[in-house]
Amino acid sequence: LGMCIYAISSFLLLSSYRDIENEAMVQNLRRATDAITEFTGQQRIKLADWAAWDEAYEYARDRDPEWAAATIYATGLANLDINAMMFTDTQGNIIRLMAVDIYKRAEAEHQSLEAYFEAHPDLVMFDSLEDETAGVVMAPNGPLIVVSLPLRTSEGEGPSTGSLTFARYLDAVKVSDFSDVT
């Protein structure tokens, strides 16, 4: 009788604990998803300013290296809380890609990112001015939050001259930031 009571109560308790654990896991995943979605939305707002700017629009067409050198720099990208900014043409070819180490506020290696985006041009090619890319991808150096918009004039008109992409690694510091918020 004692063993039957033990077996039944163990089964019921273990089942209940498993359900509680599953609920907690689902809730934590939901919180993490919400944090990433919130960050992605904030990055999209910043990107929208850049992507609908006459100078950025012209840069994708004219490719003026002086404008790029004066406008796109490591400290500026670190201030935007992004690891990379990339301009592409309408075919998905990279015009300019700058990667930074956010914590050192200095340029970083970008060959692996360049290879990744060259292999996945669909992330930065758009059929209309309303299209966008936003989410997490598995890049060679780890999970990467990517937000990309077509370039347009300051009035929001086209035709687009390409796209502008912001990318942020989902590193230990960013995960810690998310966990503090959630």
mmCIF file of C-alpha atoms in Angstrom:
data_model
loop_
_atom_site.group_PDB
_atom_site.id
_atom_site.type_symbol
_atom_site.label_atom_id
_atom_site.label_comp_id
_atom_site.label_asym_id
_atom_site.label_seq_id
_atom_site.Cartn_x
_atom_site.Cartn_y
_atom_site.Cartn_z
ATOM 1 C CA LEU A 1 0.000 0.000 0.000
ATOM 2 C CA GLY A 2 2.839 2.347 0.882
ATOM 3 C CA MET A 3 4.530 1.701 -2.450
ATOM 4 C CA CYS A 4 1.288 2.329 -4.352
ATOM 5 C CA ILE A 5 0.761 5.621 -2.534
ATOM 6 C CA TYR A 6 4.394 6.558 -3.229
ATOM 7 C CA ALA A 7 4.113 5.673 -6.943
ATOM 8 C CA ILE A 8 0.857 7.566 -7.437
ATOM 9 C CA SER A 9 1.967 10.653 -5.527
ATOM 10 C CA SER A 10 5.359 10.653 -7.276
ATOM 11 C CA PHE A 11 3.669 10.472 -10.662
ATOM 12 C CA LEU A 12 1.248 13.272 -9.804
ATOM 13 C CA LEU A 13 3.911 15.498 -8.220
ATOM 14 C CA LEU A 14 6.424 14.959 -11.014
ATOM 15 C CA SER A 15 3.764 15.657 -13.607
ATOM 16 C CA SER A 16 2.763 18.866 -11.807
ATOM 17 C CA TYR A 17 6.370 20.012 -11.482
ATOM 18 C CA ARG A 18 6.973 19.258 -15.160
ATOM 19 C CA ASP A 19 3.932 21.359 -16.106
ATOM 20 C CA ILE A 20 5.122 24.236 -13.904
ATOM 21 C CA GLU A 21 8.599 24.005 -15.407
ATOM 22 C CA ASN A 22 7.193 24.008 -18.949
ATOM 23 C CA GLU A 23 5.043 27.048 -18.178
ATOM 24 C CA ALA A 24 8.054 28.899 -16.769
ATOM 25 C CA MET A 25 10.132 28.027 -19.836
ATOM 26 C CA VAL A 26 7.418 29.216 -22.232
ATOM 27 C CA GLN A 27 7.031 32.436 -20.247
ATOM 28 C CA ASN A 28 10.801 33.055 -20.303
ATOM 29 C CA LEU A 29 10.945 32.400 -24.048
ATOM 30 C CA ARG A 30 8.067 34.827 -24.539
ATOM 31 C CA ARG A 31 9.928 37.463 -22.500
ATOM 32 C CA ALA A 32 13.112 36.939 -24.521
ATOM 33 C CA THR A 33 11.165 37.197 -27.773
ATOM 34 C CA ASP A 34 9.506 40.399 -26.560
ATOM 35 C CA ALA A 35 12.905 41.893 -25.636
ATOM 36 C CA ILE A 36 14.353 41.080 -29.066
ATOM 37 C CA THR A 37 11.234 42.436 -30.772
ATOM 38 C CA GLU A 38 11.475 45.657 -28.746
ATOM 39 C CA PHE A 39 15.160 46.097 -29.595
ATOM 40 C CA THR A 40 14.473 45.355 -33.259
ATOM 41 C CA GLY A 41 11.714 47.983 -33.255
ATOM 42 C CA GLN A 42 14.042 50.568 -31.741
ATOM 43 C CA GLN A 43 16.696 49.781 -34.344
ATOM 44 C CA ARG A 44 14.088 50.026 -37.105
ATOM 45 C CA ILE A 45 13.181 53.553 -35.952
ATOM 46 C CA LYS A 46 16.853 54.595 -36.082
ATOM 47 C CA LEU A 47 17.306 52.893 -39.435
ATOM 48 C CA ALA A 48 14.211 54.570 -40.886
ATOM 49 C CA ASP A 49 15.899 57.953 -40.362
ATOM 50 C CA TRP A 50 18.990 56.836 -42.228
ATOM 51 C CA ALA A 51 17.177 54.954 -45.003
ATOM 52 C CA ALA A 52 14.916 57.918 -45.839
ATOM 53 C CA TRP A 53 17.670 60.507 -46.129
ATOM 54 C CA ASP A 54 18.596 62.174 -49.413
ATOM 55 C CA GLU A 55 22.336 61.909 -48.703
ATOM 56 C CA ALA A 56 22.197 58.152 -48.029
ATOM 57 C CA TYR A 57 19.951 57.730 -51.086
ATOM 58 C CA GLU A 58 22.499 59.589 -53.233
ATOM 59 C CA TYR A 59 25.422 57.681 -51.719
ATOM 60 C CA ALA A 60 24.014 54.351 -52.912
ATOM 61 C CA ARG A 61 23.791 55.794 -56.408
ATOM 62 C CA ASP A 62 27.000 57.875 -56.569
ATOM 63 C CA ARG A 63 29.162 55.936 -54.065
ATOM 64 C CA ASP A 64 31.069 59.016 -52.936
ATOM 65 C CA PRO A 65 33.909 57.745 -50.679
ATOM 66 C CA GLU A 66 34.330 61.185 -49.076
ATOM 67 C CA TRP A 67 30.710 61.203 -47.895
ATOM 68 C CA ALA A 68 31.104 57.701 -46.469
ATOM 69 C CA ALA A 69 34.328 58.576 -44.645
ATOM 70 C CA ALA A 70 32.784 61.725 -43.143
ATOM 71 C CA THR A 71 29.459 60.116 -42.207
ATOM 72 C CA ILE A 72 30.040 56.461 -41.335
ATOM 73 C CA TYR A 73 32.527 55.922 -38.507
ATOM 74 C CA ALA A 74 33.062 53.480 -35.662
ATOM 75 C CA THR A 75 31.997 55.733 -32.788
ATOM 76 C CA GLY A 76 28.777 56.641 -34.575
ATOM 77 C CA LEU A 77 27.861 52.992 -35.102
ATOM 78 C CA ALA A 78 28.702 52.180 -31.480
ATOM 79 C CA ASN A 79 26.422 55.056 -30.408
ATOM 80 C CA LEU A 80 23.644 53.476 -32.479
ATOM 81 C CA ASP A 81 24.307 50.189 -30.613
ATOM 82 C CA ILE A 82 25.014 48.306 -33.826
ATOM 83 C CA ASN A 83 27.930 46.137 -34.888
ATOM 84 C CA ALA A 84 27.563 46.821 -38.592
ATOM 85 C CA MET A 85 26.063 49.161 -41.138
ATOM 86 C CA MET A 86 25.788 48.034 -44.731
ATOM 87 C CA PHE A 87 24.739 49.758 -47.939
ATOM 88 C CA THR A 88 23.760 47.538 -50.872
ATOM 89 C CA ASP A 89 22.599 48.250 -54.396
ATOM 90 C CA THR A 90 19.247 47.082 -55.778
ATOM 91 C CA GLN A 91 20.805 43.739 -56.787
ATOM 92 C CA GLY A 92 21.982 43.012 -53.234
ATOM 93 C CA ASN A 93 25.644 43.744 -53.993
ATOM 94 C CA ILE A 94 27.503 45.327 -51.087
ATOM 95 C CA ILE A 95 28.513 48.938 -51.675
ATOM 96 C CA ARG A 96 29.916 49.580 -48.207
ATOM 97 C CA LEU A 97 30.045 47.501 -45.053
ATOM 98 C CA MET A 98 31.517 48.788 -41.828
ATOM 99 C CA ALA A 99 31.742 46.561 -38.783
ATOM 100 C CA VAL A 100 32.668 47.777 -35.310
ATOM 101 C CA ASP A 101 33.500 46.438 -31.907
ATOM 102 C CA ILE A 102 30.908 48.322 -29.869
ATOM 103 C CA TYR A 103 32.877 48.059 -26.635
ATOM 104 C CA LYS A 104 36.217 49.224 -28.073
ATOM 105 C CA ARG A 105 34.409 51.716 -30.335
ATOM 106 C CA ALA A 106 36.736 50.760 -33.171
ATOM 107 C CA GLU A 107 36.465 49.143 -36.582
ATOM 108 C CA ALA A 108 36.374 45.358 -36.568
ATOM 109 C CA GLU A 109 36.821 42.523 -39.030
ATOM 110 C CA HIS A 110 33.923 42.354 -41.460
ATOM 111 C CA GLN A 111 34.846 39.582 -43.907
ATOM 112 C CA SER A 112 32.613 36.979 -42.237
ATOM 113 C CA LEU A 113 29.642 39.369 -42.285
ATOM 114 C CA GLU A 114 30.354 40.283 -45.878
ATOM 115 C CA ALA A 115 30.462 36.596 -46.867
ATOM 116 C CA TYR A 116 27.229 35.945 -44.978
ATOM 117 C CA PHE A 117 25.301 38.765 -46.675
ATOM 118 C CA GLU A 118 26.735 37.879 -50.076
ATOM 119 C CA ALA A 119 25.378 34.368 -49.551
ATOM 120 C CA HIS A 120 21.981 35.736 -48.402
ATOM 121 C CA PRO A 121 21.152 38.698 -50.681
ATOM 122 C CA ASP A 122 17.420 38.087 -50.143
ATOM 123 C CA LEU A 123 17.801 39.719 -46.710
ATOM 124 C CA VAL A 124 18.600 43.089 -48.310
ATOM 125 C CA MET A 125 16.722 43.046 -51.632
ATOM 126 C CA PHE A 126 13.244 44.576 -51.729
ATOM 127 C CA ASP A 127 10.468 44.710 -54.304
ATOM 128 C CA SER A 128 8.788 47.802 -52.891
ATOM 129 C CA LEU A 129 9.537 50.741 -50.614
ATOM 130 C CA GLU A 130 7.276 49.226 -47.937
ATOM 131 C CA ASP A 131 9.259 45.976 -47.654
ATOM 132 C CA GLU A 132 11.683 45.355 -44.811
ATOM 133 C CA THR A 133 13.723 42.678 -43.094
ATOM 134 C CA ALA A 134 13.809 42.395 -39.310
ATOM 135 C CA GLY A 135 14.775 39.471 -37.101
ATOM 136 C CA VAL A 136 17.519 37.203 -35.880
ATOM 137 C CA VAL A 137 19.775 35.196 -38.209
ATOM 138 C CA MET A 138 22.552 32.751 -37.438
ATOM 139 C CA ALA A 139 25.697 34.402 -38.798
ATOM 140 C CA PRO A 140 29.141 32.758 -38.697
ATOM 141 C CA ASN A 141 30.106 34.621 -35.503
ATOM 142 C CA GLY A 142 26.825 33.997 -33.695
ATOM 143 C CA PRO A 143 23.212 35.180 -33.636
ATOM 144 C CA LEU A 144 22.746 38.516 -35.355
ATOM 145 C CA ILE A 145 19.793 40.885 -35.110
ATOM 146 C CA VAL A 146 19.281 42.293 -38.605
ATOM 147 C CA VAL A 147 17.083 45.200 -39.669
ATOM 148 C CA SER A 148 17.091 46.328 -43.297
ATOM 149 C CA LEU A 149 15.078 48.885 -45.266
ATOM 150 C CA PRO A 150 15.102 50.093 -48.862
ATOM 151 C CA LEU A 151 16.770 53.449 -49.443
ATOM 152 C CA ARG A 152 14.449 56.273 -50.441
ATOM 153 C CA THR A 153 14.464 60.045 -50.600
ATOM 154 C CA SER A 154 13.809 62.205 -47.548
ATOM 155 C CA GLU A 155 10.225 62.537 -48.816
ATOM 156 C CA GLY A 156 9.932 58.730 -48.746
ATOM 157 C CA GLU A 157 9.872 58.411 -52.518
ATOM 158 C CA GLY A 158 11.681 56.079 -54.895
ATOM 159 C CA PRO A 159 12.713 54.359 -56.902
ATOM 160 C CA SER A 160 15.018 52.840 -54.326
ATOM 161 C CA THR A 161 18.752 52.998 -54.953
ATOM 162 C CA GLY A 162 19.411 49.976 -52.745
ATOM 163 C CA SER A 163 19.083 49.164 -49.078
ATOM 164 C CA LEU A 164 20.565 50.046 -45.731
ATOM 165 C CA THR A 165 21.067 47.425 -43.050
ATOM 166 C CA PHE A 166 21.863 47.621 -39.344
ATOM 167 C CA ALA A 167 23.183 44.493 -37.616
ATOM 168 C CA ARG A 168 23.801 43.766 -33.928
ATOM 169 C CA TYR A 169 25.330 40.598 -32.512
ATOM 170 C CA LEU A 170 23.316 38.941 -29.801
ATOM 171 C CA ASP A 171 26.387 38.650 -27.575
ATOM 172 C CA ALA A 172 26.649 37.962 -23.836
ATOM 173 C CA VAL A 173 26.373 41.669 -22.943
ATOM 174 C CA LYS A 174 23.222 42.149 -25.051
ATOM 175 C CA VAL A 175 21.674 38.972 -23.627
ATOM 176 C CA SER A 176 22.461 40.315 -20.140
ATOM 177 C CA ASP A 177 20.812 43.624 -21.061
ATOM 178 C CA PHE A 178 17.729 41.736 -22.222
ATOM 179 C CA SER A 179 17.659 39.643 -19.045
ATOM 180 C CA ASP A 180 17.846 42.798 -16.912
ATOM 181 C CA VAL A 181 14.833 44.189 -18.751
ATOM 182 C CA THR A 182 12.823 40.965 -18.694
#
